[in-house]
Short mmCIF file of C-alpha atoms and ligand atoms in Angstrom, two decimals:
data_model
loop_
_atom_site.label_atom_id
_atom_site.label_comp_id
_atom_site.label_asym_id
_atom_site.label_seq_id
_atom_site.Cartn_x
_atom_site.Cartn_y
_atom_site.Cartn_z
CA UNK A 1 201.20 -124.06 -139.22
CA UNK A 2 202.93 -120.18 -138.69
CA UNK A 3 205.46 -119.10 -141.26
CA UNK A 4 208.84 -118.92 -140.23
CA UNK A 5 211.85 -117.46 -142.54
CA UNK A 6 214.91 -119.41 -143.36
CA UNK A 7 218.28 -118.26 -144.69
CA UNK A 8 218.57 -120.71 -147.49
CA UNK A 9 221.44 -119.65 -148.86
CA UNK A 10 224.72 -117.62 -147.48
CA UNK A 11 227.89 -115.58 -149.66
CA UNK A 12 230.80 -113.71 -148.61
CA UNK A 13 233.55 -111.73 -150.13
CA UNK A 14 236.29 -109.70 -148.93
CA UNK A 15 239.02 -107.77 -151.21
CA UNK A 16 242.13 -109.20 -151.82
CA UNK A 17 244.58 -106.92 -150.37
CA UNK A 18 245.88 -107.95 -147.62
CA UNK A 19 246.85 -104.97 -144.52
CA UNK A 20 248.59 -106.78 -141.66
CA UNK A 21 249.91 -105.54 -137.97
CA UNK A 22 253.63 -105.18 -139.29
CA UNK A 23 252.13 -102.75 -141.85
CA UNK A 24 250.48 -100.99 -139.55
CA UNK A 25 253.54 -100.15 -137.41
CA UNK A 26 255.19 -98.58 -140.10
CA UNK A 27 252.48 -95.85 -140.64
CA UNK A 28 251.49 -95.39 -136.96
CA UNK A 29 253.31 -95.84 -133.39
CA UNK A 30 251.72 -99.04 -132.34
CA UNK A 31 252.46 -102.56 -132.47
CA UNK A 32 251.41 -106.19 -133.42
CA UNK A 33 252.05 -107.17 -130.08
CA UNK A 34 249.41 -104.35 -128.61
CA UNK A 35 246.82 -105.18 -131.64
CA UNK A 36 247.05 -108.82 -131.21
CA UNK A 37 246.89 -108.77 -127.23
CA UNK A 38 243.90 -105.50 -127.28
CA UNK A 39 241.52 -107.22 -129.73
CA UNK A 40 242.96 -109.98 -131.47
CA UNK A 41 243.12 -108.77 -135.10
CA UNK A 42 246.00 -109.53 -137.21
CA UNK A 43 245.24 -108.08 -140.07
CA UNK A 44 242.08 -106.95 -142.01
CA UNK A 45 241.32 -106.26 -146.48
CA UNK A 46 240.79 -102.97 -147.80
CA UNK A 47 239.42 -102.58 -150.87
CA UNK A 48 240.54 -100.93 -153.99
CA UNK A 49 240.21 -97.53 -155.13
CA UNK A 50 237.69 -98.50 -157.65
CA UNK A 51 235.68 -100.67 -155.32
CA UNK A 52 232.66 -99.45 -153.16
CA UNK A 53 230.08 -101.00 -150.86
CA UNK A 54 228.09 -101.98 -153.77
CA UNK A 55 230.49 -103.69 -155.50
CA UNK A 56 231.36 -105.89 -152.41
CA UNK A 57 227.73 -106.90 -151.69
CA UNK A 58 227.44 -107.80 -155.15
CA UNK A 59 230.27 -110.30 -154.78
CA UNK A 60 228.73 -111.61 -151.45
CA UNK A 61 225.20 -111.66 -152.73
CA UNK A 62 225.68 -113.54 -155.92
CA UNK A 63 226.94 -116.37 -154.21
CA UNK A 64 224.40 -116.23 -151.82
CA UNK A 65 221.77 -115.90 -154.72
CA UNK A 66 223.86 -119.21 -155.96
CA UNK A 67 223.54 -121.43 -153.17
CA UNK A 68 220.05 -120.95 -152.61
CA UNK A 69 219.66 -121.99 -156.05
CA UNK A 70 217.53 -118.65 -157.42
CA UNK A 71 217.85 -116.22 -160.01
CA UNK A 72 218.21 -112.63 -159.42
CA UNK A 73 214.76 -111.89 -160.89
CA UNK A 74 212.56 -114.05 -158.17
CA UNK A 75 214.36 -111.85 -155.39
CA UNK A 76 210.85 -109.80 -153.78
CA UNK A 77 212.84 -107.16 -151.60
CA UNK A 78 216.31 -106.19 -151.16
CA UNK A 79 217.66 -104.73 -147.75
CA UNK A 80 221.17 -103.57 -147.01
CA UNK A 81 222.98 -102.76 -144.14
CA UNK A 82 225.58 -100.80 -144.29
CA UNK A 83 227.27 -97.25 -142.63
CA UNK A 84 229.93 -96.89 -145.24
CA UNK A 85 227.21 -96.62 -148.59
CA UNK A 86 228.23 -95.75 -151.78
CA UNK A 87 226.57 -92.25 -151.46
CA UNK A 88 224.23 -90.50 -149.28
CA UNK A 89 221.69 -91.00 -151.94
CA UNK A 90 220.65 -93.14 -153.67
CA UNK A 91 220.57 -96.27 -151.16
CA UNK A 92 223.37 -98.57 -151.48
CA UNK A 93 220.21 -101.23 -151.98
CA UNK A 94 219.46 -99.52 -155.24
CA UNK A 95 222.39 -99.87 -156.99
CA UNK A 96 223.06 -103.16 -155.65
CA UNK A 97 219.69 -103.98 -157.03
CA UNK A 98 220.92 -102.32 -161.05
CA UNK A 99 223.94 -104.69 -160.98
CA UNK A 100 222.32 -107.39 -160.06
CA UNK A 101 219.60 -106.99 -162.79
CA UNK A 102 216.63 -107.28 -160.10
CA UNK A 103 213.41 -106.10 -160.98
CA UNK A 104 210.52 -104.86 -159.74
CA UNK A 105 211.66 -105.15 -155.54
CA UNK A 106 212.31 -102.57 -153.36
CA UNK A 107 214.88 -101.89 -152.04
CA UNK A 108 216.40 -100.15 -149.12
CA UNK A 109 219.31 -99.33 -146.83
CA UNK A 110 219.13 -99.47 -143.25
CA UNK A 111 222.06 -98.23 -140.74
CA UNK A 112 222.24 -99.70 -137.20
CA UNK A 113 226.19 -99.76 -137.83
CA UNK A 114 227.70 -102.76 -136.20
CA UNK A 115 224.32 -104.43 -135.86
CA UNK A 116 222.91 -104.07 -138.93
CA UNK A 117 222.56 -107.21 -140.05
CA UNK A 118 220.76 -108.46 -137.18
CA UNK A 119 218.38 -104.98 -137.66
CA UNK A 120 217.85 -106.61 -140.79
CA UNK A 121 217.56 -109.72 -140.27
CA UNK A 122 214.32 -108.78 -138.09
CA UNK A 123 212.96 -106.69 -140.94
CA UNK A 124 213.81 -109.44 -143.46
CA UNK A 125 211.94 -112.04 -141.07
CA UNK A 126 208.46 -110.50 -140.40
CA UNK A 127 208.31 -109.02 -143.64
CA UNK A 128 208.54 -112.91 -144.61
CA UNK A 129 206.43 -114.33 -141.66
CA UNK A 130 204.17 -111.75 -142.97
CA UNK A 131 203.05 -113.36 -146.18
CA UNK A 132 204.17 -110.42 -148.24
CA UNK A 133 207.30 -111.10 -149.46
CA UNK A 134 208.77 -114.69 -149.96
CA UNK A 135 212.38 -114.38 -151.71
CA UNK A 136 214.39 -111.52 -149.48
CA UNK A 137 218.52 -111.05 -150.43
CA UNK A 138 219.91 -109.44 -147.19
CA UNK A 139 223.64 -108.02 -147.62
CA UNK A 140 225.90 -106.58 -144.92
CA UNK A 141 228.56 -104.35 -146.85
CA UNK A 142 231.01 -102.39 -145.34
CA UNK A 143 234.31 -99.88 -147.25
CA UNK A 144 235.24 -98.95 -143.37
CA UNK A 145 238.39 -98.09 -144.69
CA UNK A 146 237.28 -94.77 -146.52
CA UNK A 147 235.89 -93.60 -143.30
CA UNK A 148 239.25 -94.82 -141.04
CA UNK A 149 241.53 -92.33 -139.83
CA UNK A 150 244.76 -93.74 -140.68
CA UNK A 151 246.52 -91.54 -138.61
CA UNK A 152 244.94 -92.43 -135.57
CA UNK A 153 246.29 -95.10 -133.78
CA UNK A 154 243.59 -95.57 -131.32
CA UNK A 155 240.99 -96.57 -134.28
CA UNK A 156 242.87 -97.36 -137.16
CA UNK A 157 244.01 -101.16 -136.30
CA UNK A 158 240.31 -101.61 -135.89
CA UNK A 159 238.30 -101.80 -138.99
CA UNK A 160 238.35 -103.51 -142.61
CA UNK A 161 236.48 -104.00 -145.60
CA UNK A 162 234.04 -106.99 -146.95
CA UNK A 163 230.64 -108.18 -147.49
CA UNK A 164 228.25 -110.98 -146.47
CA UNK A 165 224.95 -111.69 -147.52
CA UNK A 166 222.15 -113.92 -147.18
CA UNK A 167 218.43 -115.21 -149.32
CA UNK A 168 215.38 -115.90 -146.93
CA UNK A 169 212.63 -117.31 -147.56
CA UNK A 170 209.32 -118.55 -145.94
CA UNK A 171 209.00 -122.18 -144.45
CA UNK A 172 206.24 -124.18 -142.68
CA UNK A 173 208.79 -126.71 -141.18
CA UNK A 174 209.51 -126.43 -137.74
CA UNK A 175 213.61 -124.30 -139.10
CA UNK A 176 214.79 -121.05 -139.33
CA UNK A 177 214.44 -117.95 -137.09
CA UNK A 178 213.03 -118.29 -133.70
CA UNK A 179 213.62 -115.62 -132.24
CA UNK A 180 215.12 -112.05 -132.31
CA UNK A 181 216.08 -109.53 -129.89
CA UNK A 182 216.88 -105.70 -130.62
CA UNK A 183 217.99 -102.73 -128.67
CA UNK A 184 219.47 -98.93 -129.32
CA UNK A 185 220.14 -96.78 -126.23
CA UNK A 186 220.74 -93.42 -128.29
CA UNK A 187 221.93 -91.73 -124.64
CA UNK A 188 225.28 -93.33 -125.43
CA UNK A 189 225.15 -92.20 -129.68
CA UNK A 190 228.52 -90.23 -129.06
CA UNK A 191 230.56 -92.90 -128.02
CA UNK A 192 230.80 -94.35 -131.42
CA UNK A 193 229.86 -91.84 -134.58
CA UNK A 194 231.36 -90.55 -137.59
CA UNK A 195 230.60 -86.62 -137.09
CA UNK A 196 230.87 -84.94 -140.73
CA UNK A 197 229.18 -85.00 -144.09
CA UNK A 198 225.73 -85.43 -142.48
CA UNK A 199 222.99 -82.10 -142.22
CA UNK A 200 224.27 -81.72 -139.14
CA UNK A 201 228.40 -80.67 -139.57
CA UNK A 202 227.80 -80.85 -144.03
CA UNK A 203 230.84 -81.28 -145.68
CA UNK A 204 233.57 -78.29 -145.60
CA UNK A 205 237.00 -77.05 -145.71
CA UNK A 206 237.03 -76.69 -141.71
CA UNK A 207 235.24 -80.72 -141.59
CA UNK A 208 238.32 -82.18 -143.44
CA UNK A 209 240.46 -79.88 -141.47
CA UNK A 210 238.79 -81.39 -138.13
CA UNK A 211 239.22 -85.05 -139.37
CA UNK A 212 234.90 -84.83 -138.71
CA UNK A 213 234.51 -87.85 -141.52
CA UNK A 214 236.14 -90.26 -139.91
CA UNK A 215 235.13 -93.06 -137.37
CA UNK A 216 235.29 -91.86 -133.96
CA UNK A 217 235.38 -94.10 -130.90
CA UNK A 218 235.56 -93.80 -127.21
CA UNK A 219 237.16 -97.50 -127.42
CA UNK A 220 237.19 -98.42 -123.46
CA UNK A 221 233.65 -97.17 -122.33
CA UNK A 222 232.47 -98.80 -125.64
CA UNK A 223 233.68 -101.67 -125.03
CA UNK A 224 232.71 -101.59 -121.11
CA UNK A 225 228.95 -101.13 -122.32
CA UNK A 226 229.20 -103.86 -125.17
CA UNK A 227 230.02 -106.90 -122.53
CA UNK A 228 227.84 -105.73 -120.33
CA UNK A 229 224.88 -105.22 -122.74
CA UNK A 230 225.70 -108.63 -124.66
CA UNK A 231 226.34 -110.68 -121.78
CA UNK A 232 222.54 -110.04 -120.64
CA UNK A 233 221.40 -110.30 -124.21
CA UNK A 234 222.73 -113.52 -125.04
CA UNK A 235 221.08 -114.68 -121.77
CA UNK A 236 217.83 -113.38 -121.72
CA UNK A 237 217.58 -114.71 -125.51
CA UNK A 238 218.16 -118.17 -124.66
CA UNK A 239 216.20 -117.82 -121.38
CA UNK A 240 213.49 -116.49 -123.44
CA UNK A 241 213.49 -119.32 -125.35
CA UNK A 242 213.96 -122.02 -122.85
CA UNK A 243 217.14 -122.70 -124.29
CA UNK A 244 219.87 -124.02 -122.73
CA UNK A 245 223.34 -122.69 -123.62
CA UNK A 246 224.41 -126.50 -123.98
CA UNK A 247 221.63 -126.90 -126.84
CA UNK A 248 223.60 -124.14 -129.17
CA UNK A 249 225.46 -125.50 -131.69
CA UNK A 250 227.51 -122.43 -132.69
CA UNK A 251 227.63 -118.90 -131.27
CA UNK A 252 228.32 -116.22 -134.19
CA UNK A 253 228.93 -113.15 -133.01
CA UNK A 254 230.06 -109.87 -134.12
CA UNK A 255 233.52 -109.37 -134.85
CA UNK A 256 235.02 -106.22 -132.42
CA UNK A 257 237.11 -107.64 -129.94
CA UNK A 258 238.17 -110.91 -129.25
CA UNK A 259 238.11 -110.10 -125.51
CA UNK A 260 234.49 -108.98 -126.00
CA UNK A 261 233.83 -112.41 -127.77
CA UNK A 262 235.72 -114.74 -125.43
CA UNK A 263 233.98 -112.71 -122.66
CA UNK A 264 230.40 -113.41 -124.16
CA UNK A 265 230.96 -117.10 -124.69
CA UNK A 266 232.38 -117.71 -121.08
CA UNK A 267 229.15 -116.27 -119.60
CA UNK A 268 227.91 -118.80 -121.98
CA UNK A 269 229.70 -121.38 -120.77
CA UNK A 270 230.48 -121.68 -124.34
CA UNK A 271 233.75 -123.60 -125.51
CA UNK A 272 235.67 -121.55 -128.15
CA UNK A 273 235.02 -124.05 -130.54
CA UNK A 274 231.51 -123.61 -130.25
CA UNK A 275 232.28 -119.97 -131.32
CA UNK A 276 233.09 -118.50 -135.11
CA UNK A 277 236.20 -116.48 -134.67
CA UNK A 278 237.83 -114.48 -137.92
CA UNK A 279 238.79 -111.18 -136.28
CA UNK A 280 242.43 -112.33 -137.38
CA UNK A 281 242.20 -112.09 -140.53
CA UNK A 282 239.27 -109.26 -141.27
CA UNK A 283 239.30 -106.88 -138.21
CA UNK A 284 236.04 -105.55 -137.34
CA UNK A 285 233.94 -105.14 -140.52
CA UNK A 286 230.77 -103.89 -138.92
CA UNK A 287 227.39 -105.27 -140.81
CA UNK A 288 229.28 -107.02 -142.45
CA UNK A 289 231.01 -109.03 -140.03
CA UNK A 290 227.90 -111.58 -138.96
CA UNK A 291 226.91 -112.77 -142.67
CA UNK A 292 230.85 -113.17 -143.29
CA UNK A 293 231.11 -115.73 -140.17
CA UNK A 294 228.37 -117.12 -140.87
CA UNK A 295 228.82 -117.89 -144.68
CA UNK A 296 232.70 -119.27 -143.47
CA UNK A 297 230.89 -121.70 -140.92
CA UNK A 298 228.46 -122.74 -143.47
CA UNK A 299 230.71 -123.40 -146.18
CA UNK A 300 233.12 -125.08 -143.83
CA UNK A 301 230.38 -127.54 -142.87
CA UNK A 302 230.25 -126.12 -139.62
CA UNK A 303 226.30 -125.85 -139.48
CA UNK A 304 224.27 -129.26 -139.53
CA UNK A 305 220.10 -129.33 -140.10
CA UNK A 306 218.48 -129.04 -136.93
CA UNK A 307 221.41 -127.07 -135.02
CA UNK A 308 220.99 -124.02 -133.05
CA UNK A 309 222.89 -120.98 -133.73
CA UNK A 310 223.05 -117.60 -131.89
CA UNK A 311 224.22 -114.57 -133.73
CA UNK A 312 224.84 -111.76 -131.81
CA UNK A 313 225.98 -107.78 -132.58
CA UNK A 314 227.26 -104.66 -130.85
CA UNK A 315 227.54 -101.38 -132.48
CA UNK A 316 226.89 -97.62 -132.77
CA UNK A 317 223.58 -96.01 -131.64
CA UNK A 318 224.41 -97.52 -129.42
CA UNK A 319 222.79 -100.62 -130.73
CA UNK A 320 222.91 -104.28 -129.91
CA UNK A 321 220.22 -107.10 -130.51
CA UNK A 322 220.75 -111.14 -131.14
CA UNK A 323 219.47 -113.82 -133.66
CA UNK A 324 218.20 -117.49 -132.27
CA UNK A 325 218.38 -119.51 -135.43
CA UNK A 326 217.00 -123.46 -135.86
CA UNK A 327 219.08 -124.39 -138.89
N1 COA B 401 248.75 -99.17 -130.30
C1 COA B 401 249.40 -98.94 -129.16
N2 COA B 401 248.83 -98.32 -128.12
C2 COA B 401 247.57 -97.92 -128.25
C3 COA B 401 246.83 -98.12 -129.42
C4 COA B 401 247.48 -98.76 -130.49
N3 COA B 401 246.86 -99.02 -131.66
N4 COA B 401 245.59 -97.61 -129.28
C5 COA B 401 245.53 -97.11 -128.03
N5 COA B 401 246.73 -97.28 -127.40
C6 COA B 401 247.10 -96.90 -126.06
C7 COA B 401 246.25 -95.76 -125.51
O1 COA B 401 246.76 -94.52 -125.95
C8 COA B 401 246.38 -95.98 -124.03
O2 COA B 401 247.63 -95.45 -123.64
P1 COA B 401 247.77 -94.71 -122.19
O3 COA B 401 247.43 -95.78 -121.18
O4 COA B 401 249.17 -94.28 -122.20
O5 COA B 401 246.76 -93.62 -122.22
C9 COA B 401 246.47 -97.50 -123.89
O6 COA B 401 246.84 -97.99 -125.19
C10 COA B 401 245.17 -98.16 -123.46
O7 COA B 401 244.10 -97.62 -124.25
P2 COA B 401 242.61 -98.07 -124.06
O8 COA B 401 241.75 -97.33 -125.03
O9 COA B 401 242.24 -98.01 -122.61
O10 COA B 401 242.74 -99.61 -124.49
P3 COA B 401 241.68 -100.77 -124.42
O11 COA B 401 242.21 -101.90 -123.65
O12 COA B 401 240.32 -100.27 -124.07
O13 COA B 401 241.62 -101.26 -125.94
C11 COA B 401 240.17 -101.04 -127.85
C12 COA B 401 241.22 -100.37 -126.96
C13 COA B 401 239.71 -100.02 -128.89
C14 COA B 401 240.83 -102.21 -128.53
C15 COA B 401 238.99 -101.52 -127.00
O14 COA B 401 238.60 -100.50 -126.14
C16 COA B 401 237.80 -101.95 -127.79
O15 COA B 401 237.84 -102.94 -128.48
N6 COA B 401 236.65 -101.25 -127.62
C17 COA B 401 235.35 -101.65 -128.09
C18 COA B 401 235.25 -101.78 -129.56
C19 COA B 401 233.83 -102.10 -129.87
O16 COA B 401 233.27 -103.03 -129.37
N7 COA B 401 233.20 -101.30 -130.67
C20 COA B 401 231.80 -101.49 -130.86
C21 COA B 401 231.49 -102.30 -132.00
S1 COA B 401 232.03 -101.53 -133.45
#
C-alpha cells in the first residue's frame, strides 16, 4: 500500500483589531458600497505594532499542533509560506521553529505569494509520501498590512493580516491528498509584485520616496487571468481525477475576490454552500487565506471522513495550482 499524507490537524488565528469599509472611507476616497460590490470584503484584521508573521503562525500552528494531538518536539520539518516574513533573513520558518521550542527539523520559507500554501502543501506531501519525513507543521502567515499602501485606494481595501496552519502526516488508508496541481507563468510577474527592498531596487531614500515597498497590482488584468487560469484548473483537476464536481464536498478556495470565487464555483456547478467564503470578514490574506478557511470549515464541522475537498489559489508569479483532498 503507497503512502499518502494527511492533514491531521488544522489552526487559525487572526489579530483582533478589527478595520472595516466605513473606516476605510475616512482615510481614502472610496466606499463600502464599491468594496462590498468589487470583491466582497467588509472588513479585514491588522495586526499590532508588536506583532509579525511569526508571531501569527505561532498562534495558528499551536492549535494546529493541538488538534493533531502532538508535541512540538515530534514535528520532522517545518515549511512556511509567507511574502510578508519577519525579515529577509533569517526564514520566517526559523524563528517560528525558536518559539515553538522545535528541535532538530529544518526549516524553511517558501514564497509563491497567494499560493503558497498550496506550493507547500505539494512540498509537505512528497516529502511525506517520500518516507523521509513523517510529522510536517505547514503555516501560511501573512502581516500584508506592513506592505499595503494605505494611501492607495486601488489596493488598500484589499489585503489583511492572519495565519493558518496545518500537521501532516503519512497514512496507508485510502485519505488524504490525492492529487495536486501547480503552475507559475513568470511572463505575467509584473502584474502583481512588491518592487523595493529586494537586490534588485535595495532599500533607499528615493524607494520610500517612490512608495517601491508596497504591494502593487494591476487589479483588472489580474483578475482577468485568475478566472481564466482557475476555471481550467479546477477542471482539469477533477477531470484528472475522474472526479465529478457533484462528488466534492466543499470547494476552499483562495480568498481575492468574491466575484473570482462565485465565478470558479459556477463553472463548477458548485452551490455556494458547497463553497468556504470569509472574504467579509478577513479580506484577502494571501498564504494565509486557504489554511484559515479551511481550519473555520473544520472546526465548524463542515468536513466529514471520507469527503472530498478542493482547495484552490491564485497569486503573484503569477502562480496558481489546486489541492484534491480525501478527508
Ligand atoms: N474605491 C472606489 N473606486 C475605486 C477603488 C476603490 N477602492 N479602487 C479602484 N476604483 C475605481 C478605479 O479608479 C476605476 O475608476 P475609473 O473607471 O474612473 O478609472 C474603477 O474603480 C474600476 O477599477 P477597476 O480596477 O477596473 O475595478 P475592478 O472591477 O477590476 O475591481 C479589483 C478592482 C482590484 C477589486 C479587481 O480587479 C480584483 O479583485 N482583481 C484581482 C485580485 C486578485 O485576484 N489578485 C490575485 C490574488 S492576490
Amino acid at each position: 500500500m503507497l503512502l499518502r499524507s494527511r492533514i491531521t490537524g488544522t489552526g487559525s488565528y487572526a489579530p483582533e483589531k478589527v478595520l472595516g469599509n466605513f473606516d476605510l472611507e475616512k482615510m481614502v476616497d472610496t466606499s463600502d458600497g464599491w468594496i462590498t460590490e468589487r470583491t466582497g470584503i467588509k472588513e479585514r484584521r491588522i495586526a499590532k505594532g508588536i506583532q509579525s508573521a511569526s508571531d501569527l503562525g505561532v498562534e495558528a500552528a499551536k492549535k494546529a499542533i493541538h488538534m493533531a494531538g502532538i508535541m512540538p518536539k515530534d514535528i520532522d520539518m517545518l515549511i512556511v509560506a509567507t511574502m510578508s516574513g519577519d525579515m529577509p533573513m533569517p526564514s520566517t520558518a526559523s524563528i517560528i521553529q525558536e518559539k515553538l521550542g522545535i528541535k532538530n527539523s529544518p526549516a524553511f520559507d517558501i514564497n509563491a505569494a497567494c499560493s503558497g500554501f498550496i506550493y507547500g502543501l505539494e512540498i509537505a506531501d512528497s516529502f511525506i509520501k517520500s518516507g523521509k519525513f513523517k510529522k510536517v507543521l505547514l503555516v501560511g502567515t501573512e502581516v500584508l498590512s506592513r506592505f499595503t499602501d494605505w494611501e492607495d485606494r486601488t489596493t488598500c481595501v484589499l489585503f489583511g493580516d492572519g495565519a493558518g496552519a496545518v500537521i501532516m502526516e503519512p497514512t496507508k488508508r485510502n485519505r488524504g491528498i490525492v492529487s495536486m496541481q501547480l503552475h507559475s507563468d513568470g511572463s505575467l510577474w509584473d502584474l502583481l509584485c512588491v518592487p523595493g527592498g529586494g537586490s534588485r531596487h535595495p532599500a533607499s531614500k528615493e524607494t520610500v520616496k517612490d512608495r517601491l515597498h508596497y504591494i502593487k497590482m494591476k487589479g483588472n488584468k489580474t483578475f482577468k487571468v485568475a478566472v481564466k487560469a482557475l476555471e481550467s484548473l479546477v477542471v482539469n483537476t477533477l477531470k484528472a481525477n475522474k472526479i465529478k464536481p457533484s462528488q466534492i464536498a466543499l470547494l476552499i478556495p483562495h480568498q481575492a475576490n468574491l466575484r473570482i470565487i462565485q465565478a470558479v464555483a459556477k463553472r463548477l456547478h458548485l452551490p455556494m454552500s458547497k463553497v468556504v467564503v470569509n472574504i467579509d470578514k478577513y479580506g484577502n490574506t494571501s498564504s494565509a487565506s486557504i489554511p484559515l478557511a479551511l481550519d473555520e470549515a473544520v472546526r465548524a464541522g463542515r468536513i466529514n471522513d471520507g469527503d472530498y475537498i478542493l482547495l484552490e489559489a491564485f497569486g503573484g508569479g503569477l502562480t496558481w495550482g489546486a489541492a484534491l483532498i480525501k478527508w
